[in-house]
Amino acid sequence: MRAPGAIKSALGAVMSSVGPYDRNGSTNGHKPYRYSAFDLLRHGFSQADWPRAWRRHDPKSSYDVVVVGGGVHGLATAYYLAKNHGITNVAVLDKGYIGSGGSGRNTAIIRSNYLTPEGIRFYDRSVKLYETLSADLNYNAMFAQRGHLTLAHNDSSLRTMRWRAEVNKLEGVDSEVIGPDEIKKLVPFMDTSEDVRYPILGALYHPPGGIIRHDAVVWGYARGADALGVHIHQNTEVTGIDVTGGKVSGVRTKRGDIATPVVVNCTAGWSTLISDMVGVKMPVSTFPLQAAVTEPVRPFLNPVIVSGTLHVYVSQTDRGELVFGASVDPFTSYSMRGSLEFTEGLAGHVLELMPSLAKMRLLRQWSGLCDMTPDFSPIMGVTPVAGFFVDVGWGTYGFKAGPVSGETMAALIATGKMPDLIAPFSLDRFASGSLMGEKGAAAVGH
Amino acid sequence: MSMRLDHRPGEVIDRQREFTFTWNGEEYPAYGGDTIISALAACGERIFSRSFKYHRPRGLLTASFLDPGCMVQVDDEPNVRGAHRRVEPGMVVSPQGVWPSLEYDVKSANGAFGRFLSAGFYYKTFIKPRRLWPVYRRMLRRFSAGGTVSASPAQDYFDKRYAHPDVLVAGGGPAGMAAAVAAARAGAQVLLVEEEYELGGYLRWGDEAELAALRALREEVASSPGIEVMPNSVVEGRYDDNWVAVMQRDLSHVEERLVKARAKTLVVAPGLIERPYVFEGNDTPGVILSTAARRLINLYAVKPGERAVVFSANESGDAAAEDLARSGVEVARVVDARRGGDIVRVKGGGKGVRAVECSDGAEIECDLLVTAVGWTAPTSLINMAGDRPVYNERAARFFSSHLPDDVLTCGGIAGDGTLEELIEHARATGGEAARRAAKTARRLRGGIPLESEAPPAEISELPLYEHPALFRGKTHGIVDYSEDVTSKDLVTAEKEGYDSIELVKRYTTVTMGPAQGKLESVNAVAIMAETTGRTIEETGTTVWRPPYSPVTLGALAGRIFEPVRYSPMQPWHEIRGAKPLVAGAWIRPDHYGDPASEVLNVRENVGIIDVTPLGKFDLRGPDVPKLLNHLYVNRWDNLEEGRVRYGVMCLEDGVVFDDGVTGRLGPEWYVMTTTSSGAAGVGEWIDNWLQTAHPGWRIHVTPVTTAYASINVAGPKSRELLLRLTEGVDLSPDAFPYMRVREGRVAGVEGCFMWRLGFTGELSYEVHVPAAYGLHVWETLMQRGADLGVGPFGVEAQRILRLEKGHFIVGQDTDGLTGPYDVGLGRMVKLDKDDFTGKPELAWQSEINGRLQLVGLQPHDGSLVPPEASQIVEGESEIVGRITSSRMSPTLGRSICLGFVAEHLTTPGTKVVVQLPGGERVPASVTPHHAHYDPEGTRQRG
């Protein structure tokens, strides 16, 4: 791996080769369309068609920036490139439909109560962006800040909760440790008795945490990016990346070759395969993460509940379904089939927390792929190949970081300067030993 | 108004058993064998629920488990399939999600505003102002579907069972029954799983010839000894290697039971699901499927209406028309799709169907419309087996394209044919399934062919009949009844850019309801195909995921088994009122009432603590030193017999993973101890290295954590106490000095070993005795030491004692990034050893600066104990460390701490600022040693 200095100068070279951008916010001739209640009424009466949320294009022969991966990270990167930096000649490529990877498979939990100051600042910015996202994108992503409870079942996890609460407070993030009585008030269904196998000793309560409609985040960014002139190409699998003289020069896709000086790897599950195309090795292992959802029942659960000891997290959607997640499977795999053992263990753990849910029915299980790094933190920024950027290694916490990742990656690509928020997550930290300490807060930390 | 008919030849109701139950607050009569809905329909009820979004009245549609309008609340159980669940005397059944009542629902006003509530409308509004969004959201939540769970329901019993059938047949219709019989006759053990209460499938509501065939097949099944029949059970999922989940429902003593079967061959014979037709008003109560009409009439003797129109494209529709006529329903018209007939819309409202408008312009008054437009193949199980179903245009349904060897299909999912042809095909399939199972059994036995292998059976292919491709008519109607998604919604979504089946599913939520697409999926695909101008095959389907039908969390969990570990001395602790502490798998005494006096007793007299949870591994063989050198960062090839040594283990990333003491008891015999919480992890770690990297090392590893009860005897009088109990060991300081191990007899118990070491800083002996004698030795220590003041101490006292002594605890005073150089153990790391876990990382750690360091800390106000996790700060809010352990020291009479501080603060005497959780800041100083008490260690060496 190269020294950081070499990477920085390589970056500068790329950015000068991209040339000056049109900063006037050109939208390539497209007139954005705004949704509103009035508009809904108008369409209700006229029953006229709505305009496409994003358009279809044939891939152009060249773009200023090509983003690989049409999930929340890729689309947000493209959106902020166009919106904040006026870089609109951008393509987002996805091998399937947009949001078909982790963005459409996660459990849509948003929070910022991490353990390290760096992690907290980063995710806090993401929460702030999520709070105004619906208005910014003119697309209601239905962010519900219902509060987030991380349960402690033993004194060591209670100590970690206190640690997180203290660091959170110093960083200005609303977090506190609460006791079983307060937990019971927030979640009447919770079994807070002392004579159970894993008694609940307390919880880290994080009021700004909550859930969001994950697909709507993807579609909102896609629509916003499209309105600013970004091209979204679905069913466009990348088959190779061309590097000329140590610099990215283009991507090959199943729909033809595209010349570009900048490629951003915003994939998950396949991130190592994309980086391999330019010979960049990353310390990433891919594990399946399973999730499941129940049939809907009337709302009874407001906050998001997480138990690291029992490896489970639970929330109830506005539709009434309970959404469950767990820790990653204990082995690396690209399989997304799901297992019976997962649902058995999951159901047992949910019932240990809330025994009265025994007659609720599990409706569907699925799984996604998580790219785990050694320190449970992402890899963001430049690589030894000039023009090849990465925003990968998102483990089980990528969705909640979507907006801030897009914003910072866009700033890095446009300005050539590494934003402070993501400087701790650079690829070269594995060479310099500046690992992040998020294992404790991120492992089952939904 | 009774709709109950006279006796039908195939009826499943027991007219001798009449009882009542409650629906919607009123009493209703029922017969044994009735479903909740058939009993209500027999009383003339037509509306059983309100739809999810528009709150339209909903009645019967399929009269089966899938019926979307028949979900009801039964006592504390939500979302009960009322058209499947048998009604019981006294059952209290209520409609779900209606307000104020089923008949008059104010939210049905949504229906009038339906034109404004197009798919995804919520994404387009409620955006501004942001502060009102929580209000909107609460309003939207009122529309959530489903029943109610209560916070404290009756305790229900669920359990699990394993099964190892040679052949598992999913589906007990004619094909499944024939396949099961053929497989059993070929010598296979067969598990035959049927979703309904009896075997028979569509034969049950058939004509006399079909009923005769049903009787014959049932007799064959009953007389085949190798078949276990599971009625009212569903194959929920097929996982790798035919790991098959079966859910048994409604057993007499168990709510639901999960049967986990390793089937050698799986035969998928689920039959076909009748597909609804999409047109305006297709969800009006009184619009039902032909199979629903036939079930109602022939199984439950219920007349579905008074005057009917039948829209038929197949034999099922024709048979339904005949059934209706025979049961006294006036069949106003049969609209035959095969002759170009079509229906345009149903007119009606809250009370149900009023008239049907046909494509020729005729408007026929009626209260019942029966549709028979075709079939959907439930391909979920074969999809879970890795198959990608492909659409066949002639048969207008999906078929398997490539099945693994251990999965076969028969019945309607495999093709068409006469009953005889289908049964013949199923018999051949069952025989072949048995043959393949036998082949697998031989392979599992070790590949030795015990008999000559039979050749694969010839299974003739079934014909495919031509089925009309009827999905949507000339008008728009409901596609997904549970989700209230119309065909117009799908078209709109497609035009908005949600143009693949997966996107349209996510945007409109079509197929995401309780039926998971079994009724709706093909219609949704067909409408997408129609809108995009692609074929159904090009459009494709969404992926079917387990479970096949929703299963209770109770059944998946079964009898929750969370084992607890106790030491043999636990009864003694409990009698003495020890406060229990949950420590991973163990429950152990936290204290016996007053930890501070327990501490002082150890410092002044002698205390004993139960340390049985310490991880213990018996290591034997010539290569044990290699293993120790590999796992620990320090050196182990020179440990003499009779000595013990402290060691630290790191992971490959150089992070401290565990620590403990290992002693050498014989030339090739060592015992390793680990932390209590780390025992399982270290065990896996040892196995991992020995099995992957060093399979050649001659080492036997035996986990002996629970084979020995472990007692630490600590305090200045510990030697005196042990002298009274120990035989065969010279306890004098010269013969048994610090850091040595000895074997001997304690309290008359052979096979004990003890080492002079402990966590407390006092003269101490850790005594390991065979577990069965643990309580005896403990009690003897207490009796014989009474005059010395011996007392028990718990984990809390031990934590104070070790903190006074400055010993860190892995996981408390270290975290996921702490290396040995950060906690003052750098000198232990022997980088000149050949190789050991974490060496490259540690070599690099040894050279860098700037990491936090563990130090002893003394608050200036000795009466104040900063809570653990208090942060050490500089300036406004910069974090430069934290308190990892803190206690009031009974020995020193002041507070003591361990904590991490930034490198520039490590010099003894440096003043730091501790921020307490309340926000108050207090000063503390870095102490010269980690130990606050006896830093030279003279007491423990005594």
CSV table of C-alpha atoms in Angstrom, one decimal, chain A residues 34-37 40-41 43-47 49-54 56 97-99 104-105 117 131-132 134-135 138-140 142-146 153-156 159 162-163 166-167 169-171 188-189 197-199 213-216 219 234 294-302 310 316-322 324 336-341 343-345 347-352 355-367 374-375 431-437 439, chain B residues 52 71 76-81 85 97 107 115-116 118 121-128 130 133 137 140-153 156 158 160 238-240 243 245 255-256 258 260 384 386 483 488 492 494-500 502-503 506-507 509 512-514 516 545-547 549-554 556-557 560 562-564 581-582 584-587 653 799 811-812 815-817 844 851 868-871 873 877 879 882 884 915-917 921:
chain,number,residue,atom,x,y,z
A,34,ARG,CA,-42.5,18.9,-7.2
A,35,TYR,CA,-44.8,16.7,-5.2
A,36,SER,CA,-47.3,18.4,-2.9
A,37,ALA,CA,-50.7,17.8,-1.2
A,40,LEU,CA,-52.0,14.9,-5.1
A,41,LEU,CA,-55.5,16.5,-5.2
A,43,HIS,CA,-54.0,14.2,-9.9
A,44,GLY,CA,-56.8,12.7,-7.9
A,45,PHE,CA,-59.4,14.8,-9.9
A,46,SER,CA,-57.7,14.5,-13.3
A,47,GLN,CA,-56.4,11.0,-12.8
A,49,ASP,CA,-50.3,10.2,-15.1
A,50,TRP,CA,-47.5,11.3,-12.8
A,51,PRO,CA,-44.2,12.1,-14.4
A,52,ARG,CA,-41.5,9.5,-14.1
A,53,ALA,CA,-39.6,9.7,-10.8
A,54,TRP,CA,-36.4,9.2,-12.7
A,56,ARG,CA,-34.4,6.0,-18.5
A,97,TYR,CA,-32.7,-2.4,-9.9
A,98,ILE,CA,-31.9,0.5,-7.7
A,99,GLY,CA,-32.0,-0.3,-4.0
A,104,GLY,CA,-33.5,-2.6,0.2
A,105,ARG,CA,-32.6,-5.3,2.7
A,117,PRO,CA,-16.2,10.6,18.9
A,131,GLU,CA,-34.2,14.8,9.6
A,132,THR,CA,-34.5,17.2,6.7
A,134,SER,CA,-38.0,14.5,3.0
A,135,ALA,CA,-38.2,18.2,2.5
A,138,ASN,CA,-39.4,16.6,-1.9
A,139,TYR,CA,-40.1,12.9,-1.2
A,140,ASN,CA,-41.5,11.7,2.1
A,142,MET,CA,-41.3,8.9,6.6
A,143,PHE,CA,-38.5,9.2,9.2
A,144,ALA,CA,-40.0,8.3,12.5
A,145,GLN,CA,-37.8,9.4,15.5
A,146,ARG,CA,-39.4,7.1,18.0
A,153,HIS,CA,-28.4,-7.7,30.3
A,154,ASN,CA,-25.2,-7.8,32.3
A,155,ASP,CA,-23.0,-5.4,34.2
A,156,SER,CA,-20.3,-5.3,31.5
A,159,ARG,CA,-20.8,-0.3,31.6
A,162,ARG,CA,-22.6,4.3,30.2
A,163,TRP,CA,-19.4,4.8,28.3
A,166,GLU,CA,-20.8,9.8,28.3
A,167,VAL,CA,-19.0,10.1,25.0
A,169,LYS,CA,-23.1,13.7,25.8
A,170,LEU,CA,-19.7,15.2,25.2
A,171,GLU,CA,-20.4,15.2,21.5
A,188,PRO,CA,-45.0,-2.1,28.2
A,189,PHE,CA,-44.6,-5.4,26.4
A,197,ARG,CA,-32.4,-15.9,32.2
A,198,TYR,CA,-31.1,-12.5,30.9
A,199,PRO,CA,-32.6,-9.9,33.1
A,213,ARG,CA,-38.9,3.9,4.9
A,214,HIS,CA,-35.7,2.6,3.4
A,215,ASP,CA,-36.9,2.3,-0.2
A,216,ALA,CA,-38.2,5.8,-0.1
A,219,TRP,CA,-36.1,6.5,-4.6
A,234,GLN,CA,-30.3,0.0,-13.9
A,294,THR,CA,-44.1,-10.5,10.9
A,295,GLU,CA,-47.7,-10.1,9.9
A,296,PRO,CA,-49.0,-6.7,10.9
A,297,VAL,CA,-50.8,-6.2,14.2
A,298,ARG,CA,-52.1,-3.0,15.8
A,299,PRO,CA,-49.3,-0.6,16.9
A,300,PHE,CA,-48.0,-1.5,20.3
A,301,LEU,CA,-44.3,-0.8,20.1
A,302,ASN,CA,-42.9,2.6,19.7
A,310,LEU,CA,-29.6,-11.8,22.7
A,316,GLN,CA,-42.6,-2.0,14.5
A,317,THR,CA,-43.3,-0.3,11.2
A,318,ASP,CA,-46.1,2.2,10.7
A,319,ARG,CA,-47.9,-0.6,8.9
A,320,GLY,CA,-47.9,-2.7,12.0
A,321,GLU,CA,-45.3,-5.3,11.1
A,322,LEU,CA,-42.5,-6.2,13.4
A,324,PHE,CA,-36.4,-8.2,13.2
A,336,MET,CA,-28.7,-14.8,0.4
A,337,ARG,CA,-31.0,-17.7,1.0
A,338,GLY,CA,-31.5,-17.6,4.7
A,339,SER,CA,-31.7,-20.4,7.2
A,340,LEU,CA,-34.3,-22.0,9.5
A,341,GLU,CA,-31.9,-21.9,12.4
A,343,THR,CA,-35.6,-17.8,12.5
A,344,GLU,CA,-35.7,-20.3,15.4
A,345,GLY,CA,-33.0,-18.4,17.3
A,347,ALA,CA,-38.0,-16.0,17.6
A,348,GLY,CA,-36.6,-17.4,20.9
A,349,HIS,CA,-34.8,-14.2,21.6
A,350,VAL,CA,-37.7,-12.0,20.7
A,351,LEU,CA,-39.9,-14.0,23.1
A,352,GLU,CA,-37.4,-13.7,25.9
A,355,PRO,CA,-43.1,-13.2,25.8
A,356,SER,CA,-46.6,-12.1,24.9
A,357,LEU,CA,-45.8,-12.1,21.2
A,358,ALA,CA,-45.8,-15.9,20.9
A,359,LYS,CA,-48.9,-15.9,18.6
A,360,MET,CA,-47.6,-13.3,16.2
A,361,ARG,CA,-46.6,-14.9,12.9
A,362,LEU,CA,-43.4,-14.6,11.0
A,363,LEU,CA,-44.3,-13.6,7.4
A,364,ARG,CA,-41.0,-13.5,5.5
A,365,GLN,CA,-37.3,-13.9,6.0
A,366,TRP,CA,-34.5,-12.6,3.8
A,367,SER,CA,-30.9,-11.8,4.0
A,374,PRO,CA,-11.4,-5.6,11.0
A,375,ASP,CA,-12.5,-2.6,13.1
A,431,ALA,CA,-1.2,0.5,7.2
A,432,SER,CA,-0.8,3.2,9.8
A,433,GLY,CA,-2.6,1.3,12.5
A,434,SER,CA,-5.1,4.0,13.3
A,435,LEU,CA,-8.0,1.6,13.6
A,436,MET,CA,-11.4,2.7,14.9
A,437,GLY,CA,-12.8,1.3,18.1
A,439,LYS,CA,-16.6,-3.0,17.6
B,52,PHE,CA,-56.5,-2.2,4.7
B,71,MET,CA,-58.7,-12.7,8.9
B,76,ASP,CA,-55.9,-13.2,22.2
B,77,GLU,CA,-54.7,-14.5,18.9
B,78,PRO,CA,-54.5,-12.0,16.0
B,79,ASN,CA,-54.8,-12.7,12.3
B,80,VAL,CA,-56.5,-16.1,12.5
B,81,ARG,CA,-57.4,-17.5,9.1
B,85,ARG,CA,-59.6,-22.5,11.5
B,97,GLY,CA,-59.2,-3.2,12.6
B,107,LYS,CA,-62.6,4.9,7.8
B,115,ARG,CA,-58.8,8.5,-6.2
B,116,PHE,CA,-56.5,10.6,-4.2
B,118,SER,CA,-53.0,6.2,-5.3
B,121,PHE,CA,-49.4,8.7,-2.2
B,122,TYR,CA,-47.7,9.0,1.2
B,123,TYR,CA,-44.4,9.5,-0.4
B,124,LYS,CA,-45.7,12.6,-2.1
B,125,THR,CA,-47.3,14.5,0.7
B,126,PHE,CA,-47.0,15.2,4.5
B,127,ILE,CA,-43.6,16.6,3.6
B,128,LYS,CA,-44.0,20.1,5.0
B,130,ARG,CA,-41.7,18.9,9.2
B,133,TRP,CA,-45.1,14.9,10.3
B,137,ARG,CA,-47.7,9.6,11.1
B,140,LEU,CA,-51.4,6.9,9.2
B,141,ARG,CA,-50.6,4.3,11.9
B,142,ARG,CA,-54.4,4.2,12.7
B,143,PHE,CA,-54.7,2.5,9.4
B,144,SER,CA,-52.3,-0.3,10.1
B,145,ALA,CA,-53.9,-3.7,9.5
B,146,GLY,CA,-54.1,-6.7,11.6
B,147,GLY,CA,-55.4,-7.9,15.0
B,148,THR,CA,-54.3,-7.1,18.5
B,149,VAL,CA,-51.7,-8.6,20.7
B,150,SER,CA,-52.2,-8.2,24.4
B,151,ALA,CA,-49.3,-7.6,26.8
B,152,SER,CA,-50.1,-10.6,29.0
B,153,PRO,CA,-51.8,-13.5,27.2
B,156,ASP,CA,-49.2,-21.2,25.5
B,158,PHE,CA,-45.1,-24.8,21.8
B,160,LYS,CA,-40.5,-29.0,18.3
B,238,ARG,CA,-37.0,-26.1,2.1
B,239,TYR,CA,-33.4,-25.3,3.1
B,240,ASP,CA,-30.0,-26.6,2.0
B,243,TRP,CA,-33.7,-29.6,5.6
B,245,ALA,CA,-39.5,-27.2,8.1
B,255,GLU,CA,-50.5,-24.6,19.8
B,256,GLU,CA,-48.1,-25.3,17.0
B,258,LEU,CA,-42.2,-27.1,14.3
B,260,LYS,CA,-37.6,-30.3,11.4
B,384,MET,CA,-36.5,-22.3,-2.3
B,386,GLY,CA,-32.9,-23.3,-6.2
B,483,GLU,CA,-52.9,-4.6,0.7
B,488,LYS,CA,-54.5,0.9,-11.7
B,492,THR,CA,-49.5,4.2,-12.4
B,494,GLU,CA,-44.9,1.6,-13.7
B,495,LYS,CA,-45.4,4.9,-15.5
B,496,GLU,CA,-43.8,6.7,-12.7
B,497,GLY,CA,-40.6,4.7,-13.3
B,498,TYR,CA,-41.1,1.8,-10.8
B,499,ASP,CA,-40.9,-0.4,-13.9
B,500,SER,CA,-39.6,-3.7,-12.7
B,502,GLU,CA,-39.4,-5.8,-7.7
B,503,LEU,CA,-39.7,-2.0,-7.8
B,506,ARG,CA,-41.9,-2.3,-3.1
B,507,TYR,CA,-43.6,0.8,-4.3
B,509,THR,CA,-46.7,-3.2,-1.6
B,512,MET,CA,-46.4,-8.1,0.5
B,513,GLY,CA,-49.4,-9.0,2.6
B,514,PRO,CA,-50.2,-12.2,4.5
B,516,GLN,CA,-47.2,-13.3,0.2
B,545,ARG,CA,-38.9,-16.6,0.5
B,546,PRO,CA,-39.7,-18.8,3.5
B,547,PRO,CA,-42.0,-19.4,5.2
B,549,SER,CA,-47.3,-19.5,5.1
B,550,PRO,CA,-46.9,-17.4,8.2
B,551,VAL,CA,-45.7,-19.3,11.4
B,552,THR,CA,-46.0,-18.2,15.0
B,553,LEU,CA,-42.9,-17.0,16.8
B,554,GLY,CA,-43.9,-19.4,19.6
B,556,LEU,CA,-40.2,-21.2,15.9
B,557,ALA,CA,-38.9,-20.6,19.4
B,560,ILE,CA,-36.9,-21.8,24.9
B,562,GLU,CA,-31.2,-21.1,27.7
B,563,PRO,CA,-29.1,-23.4,29.9
B,564,VAL,CA,-27.5,-21.9,33.1
B,581,LEU,CA,-24.8,-12.3,39.4
B,582,VAL,CA,-25.4,-13.3,35.8
B,584,GLY,CA,-22.3,-15.2,30.7
B,585,ALA,CA,-23.4,-18.8,31.0
B,586,TRP,CA,-22.9,-18.8,34.8
B,587,ILE,CA,-24.9,-17.5,37.7
B,653,ASP,CA,-4.9,-7.9,15.4
B,799,ARG,CA,-13.2,-6.9,42.1
B,811,GLY,CA,-13.1,-6.7,28.7
B,812,GLN,CA,-13.5,-4.2,31.5
B,815,ASP,CA,-11.6,-2.8,24.9
B,816,GLY,CA,-11.7,-3.9,21.3
B,817,LEU,CA,-8.5,-2.0,20.5
B,844,TRP,CA,4.4,-2.8,14.9
B,851,ARG,CA,-2.0,5.2,22.1
B,868,GLU,CA,-17.0,3.7,35.6
B,869,ALA,CA,-17.1,5.2,32.1
B,870,SER,CA,-16.6,8.7,33.4
B,871,GLN,CA,-14.6,10.5,30.7
B,873,VAL,CA,-11.5,15.6,29.4
B,877,SER,CA,-15.1,18.6,25.4
B,879,ILE,CA,-11.9,13.3,25.4
B,882,ARG,CA,-11.8,7.4,30.8
B,884,THR,CA,-12.5,1.9,33.4
B,915,GLN,CA,-16.2,14.6,34.0
B,916,LEU,CA,-18.9,12.8,36.0
B,917,PRO,CA,-22.1,11.6,34.3
B,921,ARG,CA,-15.8,18.0,36.7
